[in-house]
Short mmCIF file of C-alpha atoms in Angstrom, two decimals:
data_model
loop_
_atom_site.label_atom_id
_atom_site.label_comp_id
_atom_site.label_asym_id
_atom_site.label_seq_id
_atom_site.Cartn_x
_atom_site.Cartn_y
_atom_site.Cartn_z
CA UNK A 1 -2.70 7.57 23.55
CA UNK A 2 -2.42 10.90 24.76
CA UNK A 3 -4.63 13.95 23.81
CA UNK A 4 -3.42 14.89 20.50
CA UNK A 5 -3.38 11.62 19.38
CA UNK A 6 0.52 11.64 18.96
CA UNK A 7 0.68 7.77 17.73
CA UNK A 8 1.89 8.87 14.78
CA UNK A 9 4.93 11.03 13.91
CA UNK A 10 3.46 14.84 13.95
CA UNK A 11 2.28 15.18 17.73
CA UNK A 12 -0.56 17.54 18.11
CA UNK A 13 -1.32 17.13 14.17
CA UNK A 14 -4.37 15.15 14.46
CA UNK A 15 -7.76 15.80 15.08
CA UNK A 16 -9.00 14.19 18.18
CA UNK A 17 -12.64 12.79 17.43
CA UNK A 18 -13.84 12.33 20.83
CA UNK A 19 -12.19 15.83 21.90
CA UNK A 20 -14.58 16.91 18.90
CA UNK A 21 -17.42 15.46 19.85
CA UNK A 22 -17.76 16.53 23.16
CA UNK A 23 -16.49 20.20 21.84
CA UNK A 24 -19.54 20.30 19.45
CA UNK A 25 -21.76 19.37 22.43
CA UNK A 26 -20.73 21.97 25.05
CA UNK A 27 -21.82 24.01 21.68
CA UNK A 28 -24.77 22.77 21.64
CA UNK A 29 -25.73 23.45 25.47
CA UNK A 30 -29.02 26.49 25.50
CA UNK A 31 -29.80 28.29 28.95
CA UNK A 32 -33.02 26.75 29.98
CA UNK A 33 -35.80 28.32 32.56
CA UNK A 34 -35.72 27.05 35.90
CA UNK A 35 -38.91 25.62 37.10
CA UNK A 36 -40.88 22.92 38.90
CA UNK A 37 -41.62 21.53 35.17
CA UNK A 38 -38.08 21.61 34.11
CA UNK A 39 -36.94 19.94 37.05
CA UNK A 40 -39.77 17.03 36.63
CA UNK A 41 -38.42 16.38 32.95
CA UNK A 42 -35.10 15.90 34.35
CA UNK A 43 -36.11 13.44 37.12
CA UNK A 44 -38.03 11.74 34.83
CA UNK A 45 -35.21 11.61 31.60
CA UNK A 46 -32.49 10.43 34.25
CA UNK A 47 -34.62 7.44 35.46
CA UNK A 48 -35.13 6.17 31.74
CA UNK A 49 -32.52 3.04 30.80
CA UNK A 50 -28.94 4.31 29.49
CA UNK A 51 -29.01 4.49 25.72
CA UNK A 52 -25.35 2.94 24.24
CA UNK A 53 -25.94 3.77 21.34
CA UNK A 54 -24.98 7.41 21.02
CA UNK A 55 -21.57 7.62 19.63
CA UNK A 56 -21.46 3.49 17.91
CA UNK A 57 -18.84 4.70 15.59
CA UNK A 58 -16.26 4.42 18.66
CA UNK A 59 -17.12 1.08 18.67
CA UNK A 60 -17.34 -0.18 14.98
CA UNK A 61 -13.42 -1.37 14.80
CA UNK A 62 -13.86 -3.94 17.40
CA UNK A 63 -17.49 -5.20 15.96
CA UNK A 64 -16.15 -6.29 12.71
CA UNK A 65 -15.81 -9.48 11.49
CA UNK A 66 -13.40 -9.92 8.82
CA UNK A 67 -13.83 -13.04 6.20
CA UNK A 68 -11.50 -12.28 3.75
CA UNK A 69 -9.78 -15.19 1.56
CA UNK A 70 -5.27 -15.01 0.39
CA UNK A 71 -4.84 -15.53 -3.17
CA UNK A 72 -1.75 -16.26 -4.65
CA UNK A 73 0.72 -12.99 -4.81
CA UNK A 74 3.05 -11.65 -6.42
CA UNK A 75 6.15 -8.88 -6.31
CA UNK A 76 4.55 -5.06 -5.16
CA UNK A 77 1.21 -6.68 -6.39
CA UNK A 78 -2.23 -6.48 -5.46
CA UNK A 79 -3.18 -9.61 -2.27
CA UNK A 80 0.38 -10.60 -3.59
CA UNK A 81 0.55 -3.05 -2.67
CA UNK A 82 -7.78 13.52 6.41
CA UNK A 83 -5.33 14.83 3.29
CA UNK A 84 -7.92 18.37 2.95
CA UNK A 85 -8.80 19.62 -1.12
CA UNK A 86 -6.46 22.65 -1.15
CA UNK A 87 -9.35 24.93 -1.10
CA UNK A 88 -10.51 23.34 2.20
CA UNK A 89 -10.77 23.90 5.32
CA UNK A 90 -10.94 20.05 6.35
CA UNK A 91 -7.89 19.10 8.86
CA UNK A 92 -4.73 17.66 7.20
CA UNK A 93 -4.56 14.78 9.73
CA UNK A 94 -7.33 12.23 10.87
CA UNK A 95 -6.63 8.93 12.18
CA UNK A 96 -10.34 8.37 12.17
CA UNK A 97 -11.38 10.37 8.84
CA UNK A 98 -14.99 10.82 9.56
CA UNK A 99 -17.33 13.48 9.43
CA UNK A 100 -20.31 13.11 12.07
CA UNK A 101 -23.63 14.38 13.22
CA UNK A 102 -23.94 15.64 17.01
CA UNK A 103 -26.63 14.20 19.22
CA UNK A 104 -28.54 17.43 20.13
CA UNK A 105 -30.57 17.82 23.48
CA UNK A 106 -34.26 19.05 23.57
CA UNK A 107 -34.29 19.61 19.76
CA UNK A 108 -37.64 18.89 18.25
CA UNK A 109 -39.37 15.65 18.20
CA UNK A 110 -40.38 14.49 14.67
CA UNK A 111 -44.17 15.44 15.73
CA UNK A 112 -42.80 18.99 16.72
CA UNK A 113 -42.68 18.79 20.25
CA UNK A 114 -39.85 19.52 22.35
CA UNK A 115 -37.77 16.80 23.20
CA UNK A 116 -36.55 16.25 26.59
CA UNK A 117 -33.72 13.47 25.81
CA UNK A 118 -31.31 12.53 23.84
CA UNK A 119 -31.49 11.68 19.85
CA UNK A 120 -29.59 8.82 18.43
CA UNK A 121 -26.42 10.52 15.59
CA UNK A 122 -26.90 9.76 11.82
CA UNK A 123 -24.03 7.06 10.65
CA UNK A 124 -20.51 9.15 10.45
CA UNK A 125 -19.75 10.25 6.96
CA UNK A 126 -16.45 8.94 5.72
CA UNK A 127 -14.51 11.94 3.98
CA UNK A 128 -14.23 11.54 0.28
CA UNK A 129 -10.64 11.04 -1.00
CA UNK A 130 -9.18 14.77 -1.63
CA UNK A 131 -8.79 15.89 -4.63
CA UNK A 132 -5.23 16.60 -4.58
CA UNK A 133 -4.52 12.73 -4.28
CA UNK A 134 -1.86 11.03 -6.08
CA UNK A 135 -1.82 7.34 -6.06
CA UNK A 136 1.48 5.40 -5.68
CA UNK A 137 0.72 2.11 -4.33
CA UNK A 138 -1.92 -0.38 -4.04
CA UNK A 139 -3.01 -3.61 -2.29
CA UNK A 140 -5.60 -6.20 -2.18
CA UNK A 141 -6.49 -7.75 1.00
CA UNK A 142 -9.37 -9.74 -0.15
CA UNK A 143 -12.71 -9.71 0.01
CA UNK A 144 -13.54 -6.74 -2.11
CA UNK A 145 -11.34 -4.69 0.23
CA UNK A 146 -8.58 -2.56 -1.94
CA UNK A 147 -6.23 0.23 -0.36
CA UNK A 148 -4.25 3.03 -1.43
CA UNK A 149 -1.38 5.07 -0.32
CA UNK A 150 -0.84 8.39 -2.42
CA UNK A 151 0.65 11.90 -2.04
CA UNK A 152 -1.81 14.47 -1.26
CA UNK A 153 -2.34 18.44 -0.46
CA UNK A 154 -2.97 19.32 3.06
CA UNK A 155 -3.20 22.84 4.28
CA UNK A 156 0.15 22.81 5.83
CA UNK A 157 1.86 21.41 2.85
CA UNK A 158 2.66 18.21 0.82
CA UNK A 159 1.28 14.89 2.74
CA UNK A 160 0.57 11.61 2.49
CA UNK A 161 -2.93 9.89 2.70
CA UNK A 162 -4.22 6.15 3.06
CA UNK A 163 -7.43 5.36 1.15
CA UNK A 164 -9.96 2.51 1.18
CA UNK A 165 -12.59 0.87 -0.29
CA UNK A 166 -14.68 -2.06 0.44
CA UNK A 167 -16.89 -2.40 -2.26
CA UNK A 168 -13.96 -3.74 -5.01
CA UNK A 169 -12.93 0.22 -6.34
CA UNK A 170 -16.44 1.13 -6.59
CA UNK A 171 -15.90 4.17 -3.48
CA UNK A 172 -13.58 5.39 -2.36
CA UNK A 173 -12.99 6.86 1.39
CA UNK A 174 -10.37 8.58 2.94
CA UNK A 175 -8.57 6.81 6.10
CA UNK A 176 -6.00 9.26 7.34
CA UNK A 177 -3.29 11.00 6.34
CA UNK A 178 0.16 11.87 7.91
CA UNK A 179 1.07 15.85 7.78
CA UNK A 180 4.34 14.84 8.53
CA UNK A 181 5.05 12.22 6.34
CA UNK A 182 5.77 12.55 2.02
CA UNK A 183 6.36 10.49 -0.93
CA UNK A 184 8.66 10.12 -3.64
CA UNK A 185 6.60 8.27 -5.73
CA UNK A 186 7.29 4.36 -6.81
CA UNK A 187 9.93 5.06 -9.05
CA UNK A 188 12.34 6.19 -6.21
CA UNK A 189 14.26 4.86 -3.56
CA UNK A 190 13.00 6.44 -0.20
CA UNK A 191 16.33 8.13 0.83
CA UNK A 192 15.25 11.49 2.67
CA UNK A 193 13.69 11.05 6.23
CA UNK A 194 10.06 10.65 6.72
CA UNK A 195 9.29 8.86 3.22
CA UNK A 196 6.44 6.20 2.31
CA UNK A 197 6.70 4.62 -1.13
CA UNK A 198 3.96 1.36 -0.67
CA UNK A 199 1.47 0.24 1.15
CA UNK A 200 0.34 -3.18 1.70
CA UNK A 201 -2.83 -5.42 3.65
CA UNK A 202 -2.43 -8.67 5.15
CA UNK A 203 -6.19 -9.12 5.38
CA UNK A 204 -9.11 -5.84 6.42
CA UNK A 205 -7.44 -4.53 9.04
CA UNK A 206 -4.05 -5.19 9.45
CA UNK A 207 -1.79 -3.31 7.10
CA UNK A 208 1.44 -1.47 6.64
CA UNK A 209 3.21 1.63 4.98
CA UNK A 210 6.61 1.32 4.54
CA UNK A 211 9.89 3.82 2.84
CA UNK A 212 12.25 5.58 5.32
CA UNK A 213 9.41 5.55 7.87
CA UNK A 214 7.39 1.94 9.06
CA UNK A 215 3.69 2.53 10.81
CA UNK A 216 1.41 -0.49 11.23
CA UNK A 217 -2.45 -0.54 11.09
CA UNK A 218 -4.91 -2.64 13.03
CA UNK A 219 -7.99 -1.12 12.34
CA UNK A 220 -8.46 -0.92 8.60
CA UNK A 221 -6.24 2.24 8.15
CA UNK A 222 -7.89 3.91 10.79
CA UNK A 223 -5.13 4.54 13.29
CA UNK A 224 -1.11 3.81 12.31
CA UNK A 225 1.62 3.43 15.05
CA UNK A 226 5.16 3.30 14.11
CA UNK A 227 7.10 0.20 13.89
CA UNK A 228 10.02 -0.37 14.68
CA UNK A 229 12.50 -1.85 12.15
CA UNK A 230 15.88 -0.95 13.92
CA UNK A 231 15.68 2.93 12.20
CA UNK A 232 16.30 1.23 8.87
CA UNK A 233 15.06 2.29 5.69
CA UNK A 234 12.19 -0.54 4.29
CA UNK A 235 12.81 -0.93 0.55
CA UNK A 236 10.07 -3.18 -0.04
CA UNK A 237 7.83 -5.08 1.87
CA UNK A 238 5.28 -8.38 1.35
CA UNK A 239 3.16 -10.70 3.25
CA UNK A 240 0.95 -14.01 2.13
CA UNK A 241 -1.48 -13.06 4.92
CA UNK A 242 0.03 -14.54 7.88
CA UNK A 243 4.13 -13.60 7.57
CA UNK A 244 5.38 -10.32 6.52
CA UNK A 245 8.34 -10.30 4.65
CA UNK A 246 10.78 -7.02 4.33
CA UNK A 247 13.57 -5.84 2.67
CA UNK A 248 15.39 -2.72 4.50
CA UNK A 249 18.68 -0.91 4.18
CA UNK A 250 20.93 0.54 6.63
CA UNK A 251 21.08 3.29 4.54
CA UNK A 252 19.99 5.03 0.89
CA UNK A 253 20.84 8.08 -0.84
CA UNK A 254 19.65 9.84 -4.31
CA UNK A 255 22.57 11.89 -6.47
CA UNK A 256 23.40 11.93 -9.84
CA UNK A 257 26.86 10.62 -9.46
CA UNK A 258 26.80 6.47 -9.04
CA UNK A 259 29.29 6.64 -6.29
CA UNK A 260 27.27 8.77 -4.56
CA UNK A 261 23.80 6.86 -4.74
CA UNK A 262 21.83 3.87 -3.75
CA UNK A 263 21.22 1.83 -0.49
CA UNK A 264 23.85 -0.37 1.33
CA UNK A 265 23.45 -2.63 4.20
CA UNK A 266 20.90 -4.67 3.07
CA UNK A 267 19.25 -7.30 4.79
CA UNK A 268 15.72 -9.72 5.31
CA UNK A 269 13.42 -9.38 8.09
CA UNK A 270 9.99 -11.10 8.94
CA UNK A 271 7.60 -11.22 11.32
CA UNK A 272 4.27 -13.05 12.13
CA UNK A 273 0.97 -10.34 11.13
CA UNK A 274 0.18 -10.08 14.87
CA UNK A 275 3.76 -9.15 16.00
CA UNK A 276 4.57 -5.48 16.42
CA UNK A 277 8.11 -5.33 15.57
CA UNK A 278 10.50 -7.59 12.76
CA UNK A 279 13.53 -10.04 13.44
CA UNK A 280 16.76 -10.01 11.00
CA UNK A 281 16.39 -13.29 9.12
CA UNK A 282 19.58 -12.83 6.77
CA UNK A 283 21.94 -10.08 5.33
CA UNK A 284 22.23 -10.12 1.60
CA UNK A 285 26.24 -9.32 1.90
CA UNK A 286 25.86 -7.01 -0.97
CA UNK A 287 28.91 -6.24 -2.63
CA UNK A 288 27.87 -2.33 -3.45
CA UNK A 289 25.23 -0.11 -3.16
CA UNK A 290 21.92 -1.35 -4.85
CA UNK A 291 19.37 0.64 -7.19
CA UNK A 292 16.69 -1.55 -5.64
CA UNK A 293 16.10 -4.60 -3.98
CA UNK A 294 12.42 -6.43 -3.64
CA UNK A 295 10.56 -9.49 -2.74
CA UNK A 296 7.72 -11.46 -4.86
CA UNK A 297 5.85 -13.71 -2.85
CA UNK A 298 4.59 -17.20 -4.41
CA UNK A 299 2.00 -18.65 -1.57
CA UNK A 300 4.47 -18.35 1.10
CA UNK A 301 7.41 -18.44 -0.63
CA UNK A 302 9.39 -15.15 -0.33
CA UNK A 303 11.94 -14.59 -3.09
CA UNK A 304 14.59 -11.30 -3.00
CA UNK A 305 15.95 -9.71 -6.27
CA UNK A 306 18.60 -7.07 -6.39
CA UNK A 307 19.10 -4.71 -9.20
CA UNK A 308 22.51 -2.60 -9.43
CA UNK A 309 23.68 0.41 -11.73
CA UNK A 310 26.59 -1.50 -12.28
CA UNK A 311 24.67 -4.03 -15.12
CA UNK A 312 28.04 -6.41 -14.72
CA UNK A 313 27.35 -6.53 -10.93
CA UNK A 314 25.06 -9.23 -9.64
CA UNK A 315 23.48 -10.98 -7.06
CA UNK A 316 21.38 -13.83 -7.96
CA UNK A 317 17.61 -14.27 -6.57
CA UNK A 318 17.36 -15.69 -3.39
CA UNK A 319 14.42 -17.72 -1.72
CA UNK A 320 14.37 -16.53 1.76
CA UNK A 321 11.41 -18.27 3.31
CA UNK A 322 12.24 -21.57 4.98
CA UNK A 323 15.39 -22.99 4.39
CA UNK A 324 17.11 -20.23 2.15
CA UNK A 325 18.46 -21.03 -1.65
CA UNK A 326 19.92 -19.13 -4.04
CA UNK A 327 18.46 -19.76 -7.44
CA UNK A 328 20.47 -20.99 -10.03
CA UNK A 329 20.72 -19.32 -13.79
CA UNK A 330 18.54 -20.21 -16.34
CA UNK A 331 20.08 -21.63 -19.62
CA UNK A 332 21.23 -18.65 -21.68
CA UNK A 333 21.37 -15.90 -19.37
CA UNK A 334 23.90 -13.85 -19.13
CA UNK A 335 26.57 -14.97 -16.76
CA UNK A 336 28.32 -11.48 -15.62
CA UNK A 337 24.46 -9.94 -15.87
CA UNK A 338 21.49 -9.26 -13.13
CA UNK A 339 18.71 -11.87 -12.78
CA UNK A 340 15.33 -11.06 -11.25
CA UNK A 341 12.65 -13.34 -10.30
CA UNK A 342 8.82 -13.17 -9.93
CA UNK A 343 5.83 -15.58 -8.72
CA UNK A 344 2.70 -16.23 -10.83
CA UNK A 345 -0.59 -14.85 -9.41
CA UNK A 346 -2.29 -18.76 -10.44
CA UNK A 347 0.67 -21.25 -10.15
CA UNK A 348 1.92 -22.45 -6.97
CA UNK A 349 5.55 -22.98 -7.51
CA UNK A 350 5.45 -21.26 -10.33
CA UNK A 351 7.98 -18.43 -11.17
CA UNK A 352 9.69 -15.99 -13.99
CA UNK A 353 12.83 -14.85 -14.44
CA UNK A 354 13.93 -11.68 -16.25
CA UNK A 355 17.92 -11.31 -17.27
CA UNK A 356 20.03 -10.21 -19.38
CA UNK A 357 20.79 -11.91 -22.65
CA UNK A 358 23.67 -10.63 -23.55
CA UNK A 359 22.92 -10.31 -27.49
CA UNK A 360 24.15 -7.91 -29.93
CA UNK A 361 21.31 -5.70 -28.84
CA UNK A 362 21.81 -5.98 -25.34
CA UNK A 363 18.45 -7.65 -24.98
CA UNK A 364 16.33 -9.29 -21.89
CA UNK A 365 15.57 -12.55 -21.73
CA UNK A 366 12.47 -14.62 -20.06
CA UNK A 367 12.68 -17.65 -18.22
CA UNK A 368 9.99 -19.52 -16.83
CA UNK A 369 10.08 -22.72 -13.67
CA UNK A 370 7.09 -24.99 -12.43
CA UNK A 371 9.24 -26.05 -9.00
CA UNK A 372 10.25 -22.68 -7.55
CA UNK A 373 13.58 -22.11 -9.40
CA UNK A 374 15.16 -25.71 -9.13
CA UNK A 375 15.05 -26.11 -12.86
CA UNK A 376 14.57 -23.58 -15.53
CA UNK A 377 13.23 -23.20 -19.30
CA UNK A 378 15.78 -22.07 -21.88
CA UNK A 379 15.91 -17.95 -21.68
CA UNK A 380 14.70 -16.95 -24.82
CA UNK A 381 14.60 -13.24 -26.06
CA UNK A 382 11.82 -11.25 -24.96
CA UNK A 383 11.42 -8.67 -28.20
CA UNK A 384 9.36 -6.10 -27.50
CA UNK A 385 10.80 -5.05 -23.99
CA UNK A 386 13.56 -3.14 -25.03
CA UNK A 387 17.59 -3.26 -24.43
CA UNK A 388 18.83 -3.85 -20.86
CA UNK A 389 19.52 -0.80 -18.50
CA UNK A 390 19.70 0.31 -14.73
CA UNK A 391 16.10 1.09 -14.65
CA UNK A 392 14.99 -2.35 -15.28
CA UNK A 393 11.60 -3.81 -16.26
CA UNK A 394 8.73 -4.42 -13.40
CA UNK A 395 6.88 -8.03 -14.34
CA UNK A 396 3.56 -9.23 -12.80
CA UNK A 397 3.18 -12.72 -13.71
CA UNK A 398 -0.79 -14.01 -14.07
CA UNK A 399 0.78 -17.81 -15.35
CA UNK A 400 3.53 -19.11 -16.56
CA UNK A 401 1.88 -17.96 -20.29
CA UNK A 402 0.69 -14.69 -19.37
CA UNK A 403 3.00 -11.84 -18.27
CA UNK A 404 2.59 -8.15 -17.53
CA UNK A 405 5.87 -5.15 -17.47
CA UNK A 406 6.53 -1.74 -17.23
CA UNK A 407 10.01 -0.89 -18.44
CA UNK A 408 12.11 1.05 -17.00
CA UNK A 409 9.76 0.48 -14.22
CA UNK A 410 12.15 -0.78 -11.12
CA UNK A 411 12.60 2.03 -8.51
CA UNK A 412 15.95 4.40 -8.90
CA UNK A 413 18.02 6.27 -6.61
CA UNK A 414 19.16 8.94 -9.09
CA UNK A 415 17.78 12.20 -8.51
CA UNK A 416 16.16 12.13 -12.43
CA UNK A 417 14.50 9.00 -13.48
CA UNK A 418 15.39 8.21 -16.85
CA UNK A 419 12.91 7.54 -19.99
CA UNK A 420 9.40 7.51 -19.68
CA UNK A 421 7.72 3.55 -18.51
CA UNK A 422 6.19 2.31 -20.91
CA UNK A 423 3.25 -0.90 -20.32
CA UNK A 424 3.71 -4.00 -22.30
CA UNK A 425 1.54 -7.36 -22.26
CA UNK A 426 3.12 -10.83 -23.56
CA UNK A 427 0.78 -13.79 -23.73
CA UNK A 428 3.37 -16.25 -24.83
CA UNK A 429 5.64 -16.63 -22.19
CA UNK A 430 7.89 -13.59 -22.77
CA UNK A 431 8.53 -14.28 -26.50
CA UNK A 432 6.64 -11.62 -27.62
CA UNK A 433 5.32 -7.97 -26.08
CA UNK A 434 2.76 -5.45 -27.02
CA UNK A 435 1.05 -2.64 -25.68
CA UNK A 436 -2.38 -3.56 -24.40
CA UNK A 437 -5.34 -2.81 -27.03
CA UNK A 438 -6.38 -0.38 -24.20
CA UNK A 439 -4.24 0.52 -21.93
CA UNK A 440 -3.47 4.17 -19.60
CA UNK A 441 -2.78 6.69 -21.93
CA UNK A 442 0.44 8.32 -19.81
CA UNK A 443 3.66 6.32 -18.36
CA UNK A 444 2.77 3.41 -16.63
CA UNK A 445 4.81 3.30 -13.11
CA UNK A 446 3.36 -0.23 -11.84
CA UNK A 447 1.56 -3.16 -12.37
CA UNK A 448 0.40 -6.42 -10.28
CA UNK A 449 -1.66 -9.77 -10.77
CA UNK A 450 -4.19 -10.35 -8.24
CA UNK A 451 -5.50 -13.50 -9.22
CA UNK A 452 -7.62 -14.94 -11.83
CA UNK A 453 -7.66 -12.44 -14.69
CA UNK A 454 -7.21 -9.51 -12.53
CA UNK A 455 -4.78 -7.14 -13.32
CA UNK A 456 -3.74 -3.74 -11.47
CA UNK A 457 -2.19 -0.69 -13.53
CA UNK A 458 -0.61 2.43 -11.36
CA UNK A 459 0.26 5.72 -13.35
CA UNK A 460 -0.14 8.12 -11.13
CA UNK A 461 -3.62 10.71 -10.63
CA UNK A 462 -6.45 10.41 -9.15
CA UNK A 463 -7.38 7.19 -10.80
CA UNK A 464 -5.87 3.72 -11.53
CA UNK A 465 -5.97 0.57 -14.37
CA UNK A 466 -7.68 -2.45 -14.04
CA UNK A 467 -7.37 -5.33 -16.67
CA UNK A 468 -10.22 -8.68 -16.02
CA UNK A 469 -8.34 -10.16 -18.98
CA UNK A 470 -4.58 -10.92 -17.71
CA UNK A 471 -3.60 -7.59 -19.38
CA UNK A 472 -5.39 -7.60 -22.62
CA UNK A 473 -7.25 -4.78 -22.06
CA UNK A 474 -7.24 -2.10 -19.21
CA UNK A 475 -10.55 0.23 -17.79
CA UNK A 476 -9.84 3.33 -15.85
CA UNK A 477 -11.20 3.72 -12.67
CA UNK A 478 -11.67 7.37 -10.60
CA UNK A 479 -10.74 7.35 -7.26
CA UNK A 480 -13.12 9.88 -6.66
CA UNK A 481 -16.66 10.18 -8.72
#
């Protein structure tokens, strides 16, 4: 690591907290009187033991024990997904976001006196999340430890910024920020250079950000080194705490025109959490360009669904952990329509199926399996969710009986997205859909199952949607109080 802490893309962008430290103590230096009694104090102070504890925050990384239990996940799901206020004068980049308190020599003792040595820092201050933050993804990697990615307002410009908390949502601390990288938010594909659209945690401290640019994180967000995923674009990326699963594309562009957009070249890669760079597992061979393409994880189970513009184009759900399958239909769908497949928060082996119906009113359908996709349940309309279109519907399954969708909530690579999302909660399998008795008042962008009753809600802002009751009802919570 060199001086500027270039790890990440940016070099010379980040704030070097040992540089700083040792800046604000040359700062600190006064001209003392030379003397007989000076000189006695120093004898004396250099003959005392070595104190280690002066700067402990260098060291807190490696003294961390991390406990943290893998639930069952699902799709861009929860455990399944420093940035300045614009009116500050806080740096835009910090791999180590902390604000801290220099040891001073001879300041008073707390009787008075001079003091010869040195005193011990206060704990660093973590910076507060900036105010400017935008949430666009979120993940749960156990143990009360939730992070965020969002796009944020640094003093050169639009940025992005990581964000953690370790107390279950309850604060919320900046981790660092990257001046150099941006965000098109969940609802787009990441074609333009330099773009993160998700974040996820494979337990505490070793997590990911992924788009058009791939950095990896061993230290709880701290610090982020690029990875590298052959220059390909990462549409979507997954892990059941031991195996990290991606989708990426050889390439992805946004337009208006259909010829002109989406992301070609797909393929699978994986690779254990400790390695530092993926292996190709399979190519989908997709026949054209894709809107989006994403995996939902059931245990270990990894599971790839396509969407096209092209609603007569398809490519059915693969499993591409172990020995890969492609699913077969469920009774009722569609045969010339897409197919997209989810796992269930609480039911190992459990998974849902979305399609199209084909209906006078162009509707989805709902499908549900108990032994990962070898046999399905009839489809059977799901009213409530609206007619079929390229924009999709996002599901989060809790069970097989509880389901929770945006729609029109699957990422897009047109340059407008089209109508508004709109949150929906079914607790009969699909058959029916309502909105949630309380739910977030604006357009709903994303939603994941983290186990139990615990339900995650993303609509952009500085806050985010929490549901204890499989999607019943939602609570806001502020990123920053």
């Amino acid at each position: 690591m060199n001086r500027h802490l270039s790890d990440l893309p940016g070099e010379g962008e980040q704030r070097d907290p040992v540089a700083d430290f040792f800046a604000r103590e040359r700062a600190d230096i006064r001209d003392l009187p030379a003397g007989a009694d000076r000189w006695e104090s120093i004898v004396v102070e250099a003959r005392r033991p070595v104190r280690r504890s002066w700067l402990p925050w260098l060291a807190g990384a490696a003294a961390v024990v991390v406990a943290a239990g893998v639930v069952w996940g699902n799709g861009r799901g929860p455990g399944t997904e420093q940035a300045a206020n614009p009116a500050s004068s806080t740096a835009s980049v910090s791999t180590e976001t902390v604000a801290t308190d220099s040891p001073k020599v001879g300041g008073p003792s707390a009787t008075g006196t001079p003091s010869s040595g040195l005193t011990t820092p206060s704990t660093p201050a973590p910076l507060p999340v900036p105010n400017s933050f935008d949430v666009v993804s979120m993940t749960n990697a156990g143990g009360k430890h939730l992070f965020g990615l969002g796009k944020a307002t640094c003093p050169k410009g639009a940025c992005t910024a990581v964000i953690g908390s370790d107390d279950d949502g309850a604060t919320w601390t900046t981790r660092a920020s990257f001046t150099t990288l941006t965000s098109p938010g969940p609802l787009a594909t990441p074609a333009a250079p330099d773009q993160l659209v998700g974040i996820r945690f494979a337990d505490p401290e070793t997590g990911f950000v992924y788009g058009s640019a791939t950095l990896r994180t061993v230290d709880g967000g701290r610090s982020w080194k690029p990875m590298d995923v052959g220059g390909r674009t990462v549409l979507s990326l997954e892990t059941d705490g031991s195996t990290v699963w991606m989708v990426t594309a050889a390439k992805c562009q946004r337009a208006d025109s259909g010829s002109a957009r989406g992301c070609s070249g797909l393929d699978v890669r994986s690779l254990d959490v400790t390695a530092s760079a993926p292996q190709q597992t399979q190519s989908l061979n997709v026949s054209q360009p894709v809107e989006s393409a994403w995996l939902s994880m059931d245990g270990a189970d990894a599971y790839v669904s396509v969407s096209y513009l092209d609603q007569t184009t398809q490519t059915p759900p693969r499993r591409v952990s172990g020995k890969p399958v492609t699913l077969v239909r469920p009774q009722g769908c569609q045969e010339a329509g897409g197919l997209w497949v989810w796992g269930t928060a609480n039911r190992k082996g459990g998974l849902v199926a979305v399609c199209q119906i084909g209906d006078a009113h162009a509707s989805y359908g709902v499908a549900t399996s108990t032994d990962r996709g070898a046999t399905w349940s009839d489809a059977r309309i799901a009213r409530g969710l609206g007619s079929t279109q390229p924009s999709g519907v996002w599901l989060t399954a809790v069970d097989l009986d509880r389901f929770v969708a945006v729609s029109q909530g699957l990422p897009t690579s047109a340059l407008e997205p089209g109508g508004a999302p709109t949150l929906m909660a079914s607790g009969d399998s699909g058959g029916t859909w309502t909105r949630p008795k309380t739910a977030p008042g604006g357009a709903t962008e994303w939603v994941g199952a983290a186990g139990g009753g615990l339900v995650y809600a993303l609509g952009g802002g500085r806050s985010y949607w929490v549901s204890h009751d499989s999607g019943a009802t939602f609570e806001q919570v502020q990123l920053r109080r």
